[in-house]
Amino acid sequence: MSDQTSKVVYKGADHTEFFVIANAGMVAKYRSDKTIPLIDVVQSFDIFTTTTGGNTGEAVHPAKGLLESTFNTSNKDEIVKTIIEKGEEKGF
């Protein structure tokens, strides 16, 4: 990844971390202006976690059941929105 992207990390109640890849600078803009389309904020609607559940390990797509238990939905649009709104933006 580059300085044109950032990782936005959301920590679930069980401390499992979920993240999406966002365009640099767009998370703050979106948080102050919700009219910005999410597609302009994130690189893709892919949601990741790591095999260790923390910030190290191989990035993998979480199971649908894990998403549902953490976010109360498996709708990727809603999950990405929650991660962008409530997550912590980090560099790579």
mmCIF file with all atom_site columns, C-alpha atoms in Angstrom:
data_model
loop_
_atom_site.group_PDB
_atom_site.id
_atom_site.type_symbol
_atom_site.label_atom_id
_atom_site.label_alt_id
_atom_site.label_comp_id
_atom_site.label_asym_id
_atom_site.label_entity_id
_atom_site.label_seq_id
_atom_site.pdbx_PDB_ins_code
_atom_site.Cartn_x
_atom_site.Cartn_y
_atom_site.Cartn_z
_atom_site.occupancy
_atom_site.B_iso_or_equiv
_atom_site.pdbx_formal_charge
_atom_site.auth_seq_id
_atom_site.auth_comp_id
_atom_site.auth_asym_id
_atom_site.auth_atom_id
_atom_site.pdbx_PDB_model_num
ATOM 1  C CA . MET A 1 1  ? 0.000   0.000   0.000  1.00 0.00 ? 1  MET A CA 1
ATOM 2  C CA . SER A 1 2  ? 1.081   3.592   -0.328 1.00 0.00 ? 2  SER A CA 1
ATOM 3  C CA . ASP A 1 3  ? 0.708   7.014   1.210  1.00 0.00 ? 3  ASP A CA 1
ATOM 4  C CA . GLN A 1 4  ? -2.455  7.359   -0.860 1.00 0.00 ? 4  GLN A CA 1
ATOM 5  C CA . THR A 1 5  ? -4.278  4.797   1.264  1.00 0.00 ? 5  THR A CA 1
ATOM 6  C CA . SER A 1 6  ? -4.883  4.184   4.943  1.00 0.00 ? 6  SER A CA 1
ATOM 7  C CA . LYS A 1 7  ? -6.295  1.378   7.004  1.00 0.00 ? 7  LYS A CA 1
ATOM 8  C CA . VAL A 1 8  ? -9.399  2.069   9.099  1.00 0.00 ? 8  VAL A CA 1
ATOM 9  C CA . VAL A 1 9  ? -9.616  -0.345  12.021 1.00 0.00 ? 9  VAL A CA 1
ATOM 10 C CA . TYR A 1 10 ? -12.736 -1.145  14.042 1.00 0.00 ? 10 TYR A CA 1
ATOM 11 C CA . LYS A 1 11 ? -12.354 -3.225  17.182 1.00 0.00 ? 11 LYS A CA 1
ATOM 12 C CA . GLY A 1 12 ? -15.317 -5.457  17.997 1.00 0.00 ? 12 GLY A CA 1
ATOM 13 C CA . ALA A 1 13 ? -16.596 -6.238  21.493 1.00 0.00 ? 13 ALA A CA 1
ATOM 14 C CA . ASP A 1 14 ? -14.471 -9.398  21.581 1.00 0.00 ? 14 ASP A CA 1
ATOM 15 C CA . HIS A 1 15 ? -11.398 -7.297  20.568 1.00 0.00 ? 15 HIS A CA 1
ATOM 16 C CA . THR A 1 16 ? -11.312 -8.763  17.059 1.00 0.00 ? 16 THR A CA 1
ATOM 17 C CA . GLU A 1 17 ? -10.143 -6.089  14.655 1.00 0.00 ? 17 GLU A CA 1
ATOM 18 C CA . PHE A 1 18 ? -11.848 -5.515  11.309 1.00 0.00 ? 18 PHE A CA 1
ATOM 19 C CA . PHE A 1 19 ? -10.514 -3.123  8.729  1.00 0.00 ? 19 PHE A CA 1
ATOM 20 C CA . VAL A 1 20 ? -11.076 -1.576  5.337  1.00 0.00 ? 20 VAL A CA 1
ATOM 21 C CA . ILE A 1 21 ? -8.678  0.242   3.034  1.00 0.00 ? 21 ILE A CA 1
ATOM 22 C CA . ALA A 1 22 ? -9.555  3.909   2.550  1.00 0.00 ? 22 ALA A CA 1
ATOM 23 C CA . ASN A 1 23 ? -8.295  6.661   0.308  1.00 0.00 ? 23 ASN A CA 1
ATOM 24 C CA . ALA A 1 24 ? -5.954  8.987   2.199  1.00 0.00 ? 24 ALA A CA 1
ATOM 25 C CA . GLY A 1 25 ? -7.696  12.030  3.652  1.00 0.00 ? 25 GLY A CA 1
ATOM 26 C CA . MET A 1 26 ? -11.185 10.862  2.768  1.00 0.00 ? 26 MET A CA 1
ATOM 27 C CA . VAL A 1 27 ? -12.184 9.405   6.152  1.00 0.00 ? 27 VAL A CA 1
ATOM 28 C CA . ALA A 1 28 ? -12.043 12.789  7.904  1.00 0.00 ? 28 ALA A CA 1
ATOM 29 C CA . LYS A 1 29 ? -13.881 14.424  5.005  1.00 0.00 ? 29 LYS A CA 1
ATOM 30 C CA . TYR A 1 30 ? -16.616 11.766  5.132  1.00 0.00 ? 30 TYR A CA 1
ATOM 31 C CA . ARG A 1 31 ? -17.019 12.086  8.901  1.00 0.00 ? 31 ARG A CA 1
ATOM 32 C CA . SER A 1 32 ? -17.682 15.809  8.527  1.00 0.00 ? 32 SER A CA 1
ATOM 33 C CA . ASP A 1 33 ? -19.747 15.495  5.333  1.00 0.00 ? 33 ASP A CA 1
ATOM 34 C CA . LYS A 1 34 ? -21.904 12.356  5.098  1.00 0.00 ? 34 LYS A CA 1
ATOM 35 C CA . THR A 1 35 ? -23.052 13.343  1.594  1.00 0.00 ? 35 THR A CA 1
ATOM 36 C CA . ILE A 1 36 ? -19.738 12.042  0.206  1.00 0.00 ? 36 ILE A CA 1
ATOM 37 C CA . PRO A 1 37 ? -20.405 8.624   -1.365 1.00 0.00 ? 37 PRO A CA 1
ATOM 38 C CA . LEU A 1 38 ? -18.660 5.772   0.483  1.00 0.00 ? 38 LEU A CA 1
ATOM 39 C CA . ILE A 1 39 ? -17.248 4.550   -2.825 1.00 0.00 ? 39 ILE A CA 1
ATOM 40 C CA . ASP A 1 40 ? -15.153 7.753   -2.873 1.00 0.00 ? 40 ASP A CA 1
ATOM 41 C CA . VAL A 1 41 ? -13.884 7.043   0.647  1.00 0.00 ? 41 VAL A CA 1
ATOM 42 C CA . VAL A 1 42 ? -12.845 3.392   0.445  1.00 0.00 ? 42 VAL A CA 1
ATOM 43 C CA . GLN A 1 43 ? -10.697 1.527   -2.072 1.00 0.00 ? 43 GLN A CA 1
ATOM 44 C CA . SER A 1 44 ? -13.239 -1.306  -2.117 1.00 0.00 ? 44 SER A CA 1
ATOM 45 C CA . PHE A 1 45 ? -16.030 -2.731  -0.012 1.00 0.00 ? 45 PHE A CA 1
ATOM 46 C CA . ASP A 1 46 ? -13.779 -5.596  1.069  1.00 0.00 ? 46 ASP A CA 1
ATOM 47 C CA . ILE A 1 47 ? -13.715 -6.123  4.818  1.00 0.00 ? 47 ILE A CA 1
ATOM 48 C CA . PHE A 1 48 ? -10.695 -7.767  6.381  1.00 0.00 ? 48 PHE A CA 1
ATOM 49 C CA . THR A 1 49 ? -9.587  -9.199  9.684  1.00 0.00 ? 49 THR A CA 1
ATOM 50 C CA . THR A 1 50 ? -6.388  -11.010 10.552 1.00 0.00 ? 50 THR A CA 1
ATOM 51 C CA . THR A 1 51 ? -5.839  -14.646 11.336 1.00 0.00 ? 51 THR A CA 1
ATOM 52 C CA . THR A 1 52 ? -4.774  -13.598 14.846 1.00 0.00 ? 52 THR A CA 1
ATOM 53 C CA . GLY A 1 53 ? -7.695  -11.187 15.302 1.00 0.00 ? 53 GLY A CA 1
ATOM 54 C CA . GLY A 1 54 ? -5.301  -8.324  16.086 1.00 0.00 ? 54 GLY A CA 1
ATOM 55 C CA . ASN A 1 55 ? -3.144  -6.002  14.050 1.00 0.00 ? 55 ASN A CA 1
ATOM 56 C CA . THR A 1 56 ? -0.634  -8.635  12.977 1.00 0.00 ? 56 THR A CA 1
ATOM 57 C CA . GLY A 1 57 ? -1.049  -11.723 10.858 1.00 0.00 ? 57 GLY A CA 1
ATOM 58 C CA . GLU A 1 58 ? -2.389  -12.491 7.425  1.00 0.00 ? 58 GLU A CA 1
ATOM 59 C CA . ALA A 1 59 ? -5.323  -10.346 6.263  1.00 0.00 ? 59 ALA A CA 1
ATOM 60 C CA . VAL A 1 60 ? -8.345  -12.514 5.466  1.00 0.00 ? 60 VAL A CA 1
ATOM 61 C CA . HIS A 1 61 ? -12.037 -11.986 4.799  1.00 0.00 ? 61 HIS A CA 1
ATOM 62 C CA . PRO A 1 62 ? -14.017 -12.688 8.003  1.00 0.00 ? 62 PRO A CA 1
ATOM 63 C CA . ALA A 1 63 ? -16.734 -15.311 8.077  1.00 0.00 ? 63 ALA A CA 1
ATOM 64 C CA . LYS A 1 64 ? -20.302 -14.105 7.589  1.00 0.00 ? 64 LYS A CA 1
ATOM 65 C CA . GLY A 1 65 ? -21.204 -15.335 11.081 1.00 0.00 ? 65 GLY A CA 1
ATOM 66 C CA . LEU A 1 66 ? -18.412 -13.282 12.648 1.00 0.00 ? 66 LEU A CA 1
ATOM 67 C CA . LEU A 1 67 ? -19.604 -10.170 10.822 1.00 0.00 ? 67 LEU A CA 1
ATOM 68 C CA . GLU A 1 68 ? -23.188 -10.780 11.933 1.00 0.00 ? 68 GLU A CA 1
ATOM 69 C CA . SER A 1 69 ? -22.207 -11.320 15.565 1.00 0.00 ? 69 SER A CA 1
ATOM 70 C CA . THR A 1 70 ? -20.053 -8.171  15.606 1.00 0.00 ? 70 THR A CA 1
ATOM 71 C CA . PHE A 1 71 ? -22.087 -5.757  13.465 1.00 0.00 ? 71 PHE A CA 1
ATOM 72 C CA . ASN A 1 72 ? -25.570 -7.348  13.731 1.00 0.00 ? 72 ASN A CA 1
ATOM 73 C CA . THR A 1 73 ? -25.659 -7.548  9.924  1.00 0.00 ? 73 THR A CA 1
ATOM 74 C CA . SER A 1 74 ? -23.795 -9.174  7.057  1.00 0.00 ? 74 SER A CA 1
ATOM 75 C CA . ASN A 1 75 ? -24.571 -6.246  4.716  1.00 0.00 ? 75 ASN A CA 1
ATOM 76 C CA . LYS A 1 76 ? -21.133 -5.083  3.536  1.00 0.00 ? 76 LYS A CA 1
ATOM 77 C CA . ASP A 1 77 ? -22.314 -1.533  2.819  1.00 0.00 ? 77 ASP A CA 1
ATOM 78 C CA . GLU A 1 78 ? -23.549 -1.115  6.402  1.00 0.00 ? 78 GLU A CA 1
ATOM 79 C CA . ILE A 1 79 ? -20.425 -2.725  7.881  1.00 0.00 ? 79 ILE A CA 1
ATOM 80 C CA . VAL A 1 80 ? -18.063 -0.542  5.829  1.00 0.00 ? 80 VAL A CA 1
ATOM 81 C CA . LYS A 1 81 ? -20.056 2.537   6.900  1.00 0.00 ? 81 LYS A CA 1
ATOM 82 C CA . THR A 1 82 ? -19.736 1.537   10.572 1.00 0.00 ? 82 THR A CA 1
ATOM 83 C CA . ILE A 1 83 ? -15.987 0.908   10.244 1.00 0.00 ? 83 ILE A CA 1
ATOM 84 C CA . ILE A 1 84 ? -15.460 4.280   8.531  1.00 0.00 ? 84 ILE A CA 1
ATOM 85 C CA . GLU A 1 85 ? -17.614 6.154   11.059 1.00 0.00 ? 85 GLU A CA 1
ATOM 86 C CA . LYS A 1 86 ? -16.376 4.493   14.255 1.00 0.00 ? 86 LYS A CA 1
ATOM 87 C CA . GLY A 1 87 ? -12.993 3.028   13.363 1.00 0.00 ? 87 GLY A CA 1
ATOM 88 C CA . GLU A 1 88 ? -9.513  4.406   13.890 1.00 0.00 ? 88 GLU A CA 1
ATOM 89 C CA . GLU A 1 89 ? -7.579  5.503   10.835 1.00 0.00 ? 89 GLU A CA 1
ATOM 90 C CA . LYS A 1 90 ? -4.045  4.133   10.735 1.00 0.00 ? 90 LYS A CA 1
ATOM 91 C CA . GLY A 1 91 ? -1.268  4.185   8.204  1.00 0.00 ? 91 GLY A CA 1
ATOM 92 C CA . PHE A 1 92 ? 0.420   1.084   6.894  1.00 0.00 ? 92 PHE A CA 1
#
